[in-house]
CSV table of C-alpha atoms and ligand atoms in Angstrom, one decimal:
chain,number,residue,atom,x,y,z
Q,298,MET,CA,-12.0,14.4,1.4
Q,299,ASN,CA,-8.7,14.6,3.4
Q,300,LYS,CA,-9.2,17.9,5.4
Q,301,VAL,CA,-5.8,19.7,5.1
Q,302,LEU,CA,-5.8,23.5,5.8
Q,303,VAL,CA,-2.9,25.8,5.7
Q,304,ILE,CA,-3.3,29.1,7.6
Q,305,THR,CA,-0.8,32.0,7.2
Q,306,GLY,CA,0.2,33.9,10.3
Q,307,GLY,CA,-1.2,31.4,12.5
Q,308,SER,CA,0.9,31.8,15.5
Q,309,ARG,CA,-1.3,34.2,17.2
Q,310,GLY,CA,-4.4,36.2,17.3
Q,311,ILE,CA,-7.0,35.5,14.8
Q,312,GLY,CA,-5.0,32.9,13.0
Q,313,ALA,CA,-4.2,30.8,16.1
Q,314,ALA,CA,-7.9,30.8,17.0
Q,315,THR,CA,-8.6,29.7,13.7
Q,316,ALA,CA,-6.1,27.1,13.7
Q,317,LEU,CA,-7.2,25.5,16.8
Q,318,LEU,CA,-11.0,25.6,15.8
Q,319,ALA,CA,-9.9,24.0,12.5
Q,320,ALA,CA,-8.0,21.2,14.5
Q,321,ALA,CA,-11.3,20.6,16.5
Q,322,ARG,CA,-13.2,20.3,13.5
Q,323,GLU,CA,-10.7,17.6,12.2
Q,324,TYR,CA,-8.6,19.4,9.9
Q,325,THR,CA,-4.9,18.7,9.8
Q,326,VAL,CA,-3.4,22.2,10.2
Q,327,CYS,CA,-0.3,23.8,8.7
Q,328,ILE,CA,0.4,26.8,10.8
Q,329,ASN,CA,2.5,29.2,9.0
Q,330,TYR,CA,4.4,32.0,11.0
Q,331,ARG,CA,7.2,34.6,10.1
Q,332,LYS,CA,9.5,34.8,12.9
Q,333,ASN,CA,8.0,33.8,16.2
Q,334,GLN,CA,8.7,30.0,16.1
Q,335,ALA,CA,8.0,29.7,19.9
Q,336,ALA,CA,4.4,31.1,19.4
Q,337,ALA,CA,3.6,28.9,16.4
Q,338,GLU,CA,4.9,25.7,18.3
Q,339,ALA,CA,2.8,26.5,21.1
Q,340,VAL,CA,-0.4,26.5,18.9
Q,341,VAL,CA,0.9,23.1,17.3
Q,342,ASP,CA,1.5,21.6,21.0
Q,343,GLU,CA,-2.2,22.6,22.1
Q,344,ILE,CA,-3.4,21.1,19.0
Q,345,LYS,CA,-1.6,17.9,19.7
Q,346,SER,CA,-2.5,17.8,23.4
Q,347,LYS,CA,-6.3,17.6,22.3
Q,348,GLY,CA,-5.7,14.6,19.7
Q,349,GLY,CA,-5.1,16.7,16.7
Q,350,ASN,CA,-2.5,16.9,13.9
Q,351,ALA,CA,-0.5,20.0,13.1
Q,352,ILE,CA,2.9,21.2,12.0
Q,353,ALA,CA,4.2,24.8,12.1
Q,354,VAL,CA,6.2,26.0,9.1
Q,355,ALA,CA,8.2,29.5,8.8
Q,356,ALA,CA,7.9,31.5,5.7
Q,357,ASP,CA,7.4,35.2,5.0
Q,358,VAL,CA,4.4,35.0,2.5
Q,359,SER,CA,5.7,38.4,0.8
Q,360,LEU,CA,8.7,36.3,-0.6
Q,361,GLU,CA,8.0,34.0,-3.3
Q,362,SER,CA,10.7,31.6,-2.8
Q,363,GLU,CA,9.5,31.2,0.9
Q,364,VAL,CA,5.8,30.7,-0.2
Q,365,LYS,CA,6.9,28.0,-2.7
Q,366,ASN,CA,8.9,26.3,0.0
Q,367,LEU,CA,5.9,26.4,2.3
Q,368,PHE,CA,3.6,24.7,0.1
Q,369,LYS,CA,6.4,22.1,-0.8
Q,370,VAL,CA,6.9,21.3,2.8
Q,371,ILE,CA,3.1,20.7,3.2
Q,372,ASP,CA,3.1,18.4,-0.1
Q,373,GLU,CA,5.9,16.4,1.5
Q,374,GLN,CA,4.6,16.2,5.1
Q,375,LEU,CA,0.7,16.6,4.9
Q,376,GLY,CA,-0.4,15.6,1.3
Q,377,PRO,CA,-2.8,17.6,-0.9
Q,378,ILE,CA,-4.4,20.6,0.8
Q,379,SER,CA,-8.2,21.3,0.8
Q,380,ALA,CA,-8.2,24.7,2.4
Q,381,LEU,CA,-6.3,28.0,2.7
Q,382,VAL,CA,-6.9,30.8,5.1
Q,383,ASN,CA,-4.9,33.9,3.9
Q,384,ASN,CA,-4.5,35.6,7.3
Q,385,ALA,CA,-1.2,37.0,7.6
Q,386,GLY,CA,-1.3,40.8,7.7
Q,387,ILE,CA,0.5,43.8,9.0
Q,388,LEU,CA,-0.1,47.5,9.8
Q,389,GLU,CA,2.5,50.0,11.1
Q,390,LYS,CA,2.3,53.1,13.3
Q,391,GLN,CA,-0.9,55.2,12.8
Q,392,MET,CA,-0.2,58.1,10.5
Q,393,ARG,CA,-1.8,60.5,7.9
Q,394,VAL,CA,-1.2,59.6,4.4
Q,395,GLU,CA,0.8,62.7,3.9
Q,396,ASP,CA,3.4,61.1,6.1
Q,397,ILE,CA,3.7,57.6,4.5
Q,398,ASP,CA,6.9,56.9,2.7
Q,399,ALA,CA,7.3,54.5,-0.2
Q,400,ALA,CA,9.3,51.9,1.8
Q,401,ARG,CA,6.4,51.4,4.2
Q,402,LEU,CA,3.8,51.2,1.3
Q,403,HIS,CA,5.9,48.3,-0.2
Q,404,ARG,CA,6.2,46.6,3.1
Q,405,ILE,CA,2.4,46.7,3.7
Q,406,PHE,CA,1.5,45.9,0.0
Q,407,ALA,CA,3.9,43.1,0.0
Q,408,ALA,CA,2.8,41.2,3.1
Q,409,ASN,CA,-1.0,41.8,2.7
Q,410,VAL,CA,-1.3,41.7,-1.0
Q,411,VAL,CA,1.5,40.0,-2.5
Q,412,GLY,CA,1.4,37.3,0.1
Q,413,SER,CA,-2.2,36.6,-0.4
Q,414,PHE,CA,-1.9,36.4,-4.1
Q,415,LEU,CA,1.2,33.9,-4.1
Q,416,CYS,CA,-0.5,31.7,-1.4
Q,417,ALA,CA,-3.9,31.7,-3.3
Q,418,ARG,CA,-1.8,30.7,-6.4
Q,419,GLU,CA,-0.3,27.9,-4.9
Q,420,ALA,CA,-3.4,26.7,-3.4
Q,421,VAL,CA,-5.4,27.0,-6.8
Q,422,ARG,CA,-2.3,25.1,-8.5
Q,423,ARG,CA,-3.0,22.1,-6.1
Q,424,MET,CA,-7.0,22.4,-5.5
Q,425,SER,CA,-8.3,23.1,-9.0
Q,426,THR,CA,-10.0,20.3,-10.8
Q,427,LYS,CA,-8.4,21.5,-14.0
Q,428,HIS,CA,-5.1,20.7,-12.5
Q,429,GLY,CA,-6.0,17.3,-11.3
Q,430,GLY,CA,-7.1,18.4,-7.8
Q,431,HIS,CA,-10.2,17.6,-5.7
Q,432,GLY,CA,-11.4,21.4,-5.0
Q,433,GLY,CA,-11.3,23.2,-1.8
Q,434,ALA,CA,-12.1,26.5,-0.3
Q,435,ILE,CA,-10.0,29.7,0.4
Q,436,VAL,CA,-10.6,32.3,2.9
Q,437,ASN,CA,-9.1,35.8,2.7
Q,438,VAL,CA,-8.9,37.8,6.0
Q,439,SER,CA,-9.7,41.1,4.9
Q,440,SER,CA,-10.8,43.9,7.1
Q,441,ALA,CA,-13.6,46.2,7.6
Q,442,ALA,CA,-11.3,49.0,6.9
Q,443,SER,CA,-11.5,48.2,3.2
Q,444,ARG,CA,-15.0,50.0,3.3
Q,445,LEU,CA,-14.2,52.2,6.2
Q,446,GLY,CA,-10.9,53.7,5.0
Q,447,SER,CA,-8.9,54.1,8.3
Q,448,ALA,CA,-8.6,57.8,8.2
Q,449,GLY,CA,-6.0,59.3,10.3
Q,450,GLU,CA,-4.8,55.7,11.3
Q,451,TYR,CA,-3.8,53.6,8.2
Q,452,VAL,CA,-5.1,54.3,5.0
Q,453,ASP,CA,-2.3,52.1,3.3
Q,454,TYR,CA,-3.5,49.2,5.4
Q,455,ALA,CA,-7.2,49.7,4.4
Q,456,ALA,CA,-6.3,50.1,0.8
Q,457,SER,CA,-4.2,46.8,0.9
Q,458,LYS,CA,-7.5,45.2,2.5
Q,459,GLY,CA,-9.4,46.7,-0.5
Q,460,ALA,CA,-7.2,44.8,-2.9
Q,461,ILE,CA,-8.0,41.6,-1.0
Q,462,ASP,CA,-11.6,42.3,-1.2
Q,463,THR,CA,-11.2,42.5,-5.1
Q,464,LEU,CA,-8.8,39.3,-5.1
Q,465,THR,CA,-11.6,37.6,-3.3
Q,466,ILE,CA,-14.4,38.5,-6.0
Q,467,GLY,CA,-12.0,37.8,-9.1
Q,468,LEU,CA,-10.4,34.8,-8.0
Q,469,SER,CA,-13.8,33.2,-6.8
Q,470,GLN,CA,-15.1,33.8,-10.4
Q,471,GLU,CA,-11.9,32.3,-12.0
Q,472,VAL,CA,-12.2,29.1,-10.2
Q,473,ALA,CA,-15.8,28.6,-9.5
Q,474,GLU,CA,-16.1,25.7,-12.0
Q,475,GLU,CA,-13.0,24.2,-10.9
Q,476,GLY,CA,-14.3,23.1,-7.4
Q,477,ILE,CA,-12.8,25.8,-5.2
Q,478,ARG,CA,-14.9,28.6,-3.4
Q,479,VAL,CA,-13.3,32.0,-2.4
Q,480,ASN,CA,-14.7,33.9,0.3
Q,481,ALA,CA,-13.5,36.7,2.9
Q,482,VAL,CA,-14.1,37.7,6.3
Q,483,ARG,CA,-14.0,41.5,7.3
Q,484,PRO,CA,-13.3,41.6,10.8
Q,485,ALA,CA,-12.6,44.7,12.8
Q,486,PHE,CA,-12.0,45.9,16.4
Q,487,ILE,CA,-10.8,42.4,17.6
Q,488,TYR,CA,-8.6,42.1,20.7
Q,489,THR,CA,-5.3,40.9,19.3
Q,490,ASP,CA,-1.5,42.3,19.4
Q,491,MET,CA,-2.0,44.0,16.0
Q,492,HIS,CA,-3.0,47.2,17.5
Q,493,ALA,CA,0.0,47.5,19.3
Q,494,ASP,CA,1.8,47.4,16.0
Q,495,GLY,CA,-0.3,50.3,15.2
Q,496,GLY,CA,1.0,52.3,18.3
Q,497,GLU,CA,-2.2,51.9,20.2
Q,498,PRO,CA,-2.4,48.6,22.2
Q,499,GLY,CA,-5.7,49.7,23.9
Q,500,ARG,CA,-7.2,50.9,20.5
Q,501,VAL,CA,-10.1,48.5,20.9
Q,502,ASP,CA,-11.3,49.7,24.2
Q,503,ARG,CA,-11.1,53.3,23.0
Q,504,ILE,CA,-13.5,52.8,20.0
Q,505,LYS,CA,-15.7,50.1,21.6
Q,506,GLU,CA,-18.5,52.8,22.7
Q,507,SER,CA,-18.8,54.1,19.3
Q,508,LEU,CA,-19.8,50.4,17.9
Q,509,PRO,CA,-23.4,49.5,17.7
Q,510,MET,CA,-22.5,46.4,19.9
Q,511,LYS,CA,-20.5,48.6,22.2
Q,512,ARG,CA,-17.8,46.1,22.6
Q,513,GLY,CA,-14.7,44.7,20.9
Q,514,GLY,CA,-14.6,41.2,19.1
Q,515,GLN,CA,-12.7,38.1,20.1
Q,516,PRO,CA,-10.6,36.1,17.8
Q,517,ALA,CA,-12.5,33.0,18.2
Q,518,GLU,CA,-15.8,34.9,16.8
Q,519,VAL,CA,-13.9,35.4,13.7
Q,520,ALA,CA,-12.5,31.8,13.6
Q,521,ASN,CA,-16.2,30.6,13.9
Q,522,ALA,CA,-17.0,32.6,10.4
Q,523,ILE,CA,-13.9,31.3,8.6
Q,524,LEU,CA,-14.6,27.8,9.5
Q,525,TRP,CA,-18.2,28.2,8.3
Q,526,LEU,CA,-16.9,29.5,5.1
Q,527,LEU,CA,-14.6,26.6,4.7
Q,528,SER,CA,-17.3,24.1,5.5
Q,529,GLU,CA,-19.7,22.3,3.3
Q,530,GLU,CA,-22.4,24.2,5.1
Q,531,ALA,CA,-21.2,27.1,2.8
Q,532,SER,CA,-21.2,24.9,-0.4
Q,533,TYR,CA,-23.3,27.6,-2.6
Q,534,THR,CA,-21.3,30.6,-1.2
Q,535,THR,CA,-18.5,32.1,-3.2
Q,536,GLY,CA,-17.1,35.5,-3.6
Q,537,THR,CA,-18.9,36.9,-0.6
Q,538,PHE,CA,-17.9,38.5,2.7
Q,539,ILE,CA,-18.8,38.2,6.3
Q,540,ASP,CA,-18.3,41.4,8.2
Q,541,LEU,CA,-17.6,41.0,12.0
Q,542,ALA,CA,-17.2,44.5,13.2
Q,543,GLY,CA,-19.8,44.9,15.9
Q,544,GLY,CA,-22.2,46.4,13.4
Q,545,LYS,CA,-20.2,49.2,12.2
N,35,LIG,P1,-1.5,39.5,14.6
N,35,LIG,O1,-1.9,39.3,16.2
N,35,LIG,O2,-0.8,40.7,14.5
N,35,LIG,O3,-0.9,38.3,14.1
N,35,LIG,C1,-0.2,38.5,12.8
N,35,LIG,C2,0.2,37.0,12.3
N,35,LIG,O4,0.7,37.2,11.1
N,35,LIG,C3,1.4,36.6,13.1
N,35,LIG,O5,1.1,35.1,13.2
N,35,LIG,C4,2.6,36.9,12.4
N,35,LIG,O6,3.6,36.1,12.5
N,35,LIG,C5,1.9,36.6,10.9
N,35,LIG,N1,2.7,37.5,9.8
N,35,LIG,C6,2.9,38.8,9.8
N,35,LIG,N2,3.4,39.2,8.7
N,35,LIG,C7,3.6,37.8,8.0
N,35,LIG,C8,4.4,37.5,7.0
N,35,LIG,N3,4.9,38.5,6.0
N,35,LIG,N4,4.5,36.1,6.5
N,35,LIG,C9,4.0,35.1,7.3
N,35,LIG,N5,3.5,35.5,8.4
N,35,LIG,C10,3.2,36.7,8.9
N,35,LIG,O7,-2.8,39.9,13.9
N,35,LIG,P2,-4.4,39.6,13.9
N,35,LIG,O8,-5.1,40.8,14.5
N,35,LIG,O9,-4.6,38.3,14.5
N,35,LIG,O10,-4.6,39.8,12.2
N,35,LIG,C11,-4.9,38.6,11.6
N,35,LIG,C12,-5.4,39.1,10.3
N,35,LIG,O11,-6.7,39.8,10.6
N,35,LIG,C13,-4.6,40.2,9.5
N,35,LIG,O12,-4.7,40.0,8.1
N,35,LIG,C14,-5.3,41.5,9.9
N,35,LIG,O13,-5.3,42.4,8.8
N,35,LIG,C15,-6.8,41.0,10.1
N,35,LIG,N6,-7.6,41.8,10.8
N,35,LIG,C16,-7.5,42.1,12.2
N,35,LIG,C17,-8.2,42.9,13.1
N,35,LIG,C18,-7.9,43.2,14.3
N,35,LIG,O14,-8.8,44.1,14.9
N,35,LIG,N7,-7.2,42.5,15.0
N,35,LIG,C19,-9.1,43.6,12.3
N,35,LIG,C20,-9.3,43.4,10.8
N,35,LIG,C21,-8.5,42.6,10.4
N,35,LIG,P3,4.9,36.6,13.4
N,35,LIG,O15,4.3,36.8,14.7
N,35,LIG,O16,5.7,35.2,13.4
N,35,LIG,O17,5.5,37.6,12.8
């Protein structure tokens, strides 16, 4: 099968690590990003310098028109997709639920939940054998926050990842006999820029001593799990989760 992977939010952090590993495993990669074109192009350049094939496409996954355009560009430039990683995600400043306003809830759920649903929809329309596709695999990037709750930090973000867990279970059952596997990874405490968005760039180092492994995780460690779930080695695995949270 032609291996074409689209990864949302692939310009940095876990998404960039996954894009690089996928290219090394001979996927042609579409790196989606929201606004940081230079960062996305840098990932493309690194892939090409190693002999791989990649493109970068801007799209805010929370906007239906931009998601439609993202997949149209992929259809035109790369051909039929075989894999989707729903990785794009946001969180905002740490605060208690009593201080969260509706505008923030809409931003968080639009990016994390609506975005993942829309991209999954476009992928299923292309990959499902019911629609003439050749099957494929979807990996949703959830978070250990979905089961830990993120009290005092961002319960809204944690709840959005709870929705991603449910999407993973439900969609996996809908498309299981149409050649598509749907799984999720649940990272936590990974060294990326995301923690600065929450207002605490050093969060992983603050928390690491409380983790059974006594250390934070690296984006490449999450990428390894994602690539396994996408691979044929995971051919009988669907609707399930790999936790990458240092034992927590
Ligand atoms: P990150 O470093 O903050 O990168 C986020 C990426 O998502 C960027 O490429 C960003 O693009 C993109 N993005 C954000 N909103 C988007 C939108 N609306 N449309 C398209 N792209 C968008 O994050 P990360 O830490 O690698 O996290 C990646 C995923 O892992 C997220 O789903 C996150 O919730 C999850 N996760 C992370 C951790 C952790 O400890 N880091 C733990 C658990 C789960 P631009 O830069 O162009 O905006």
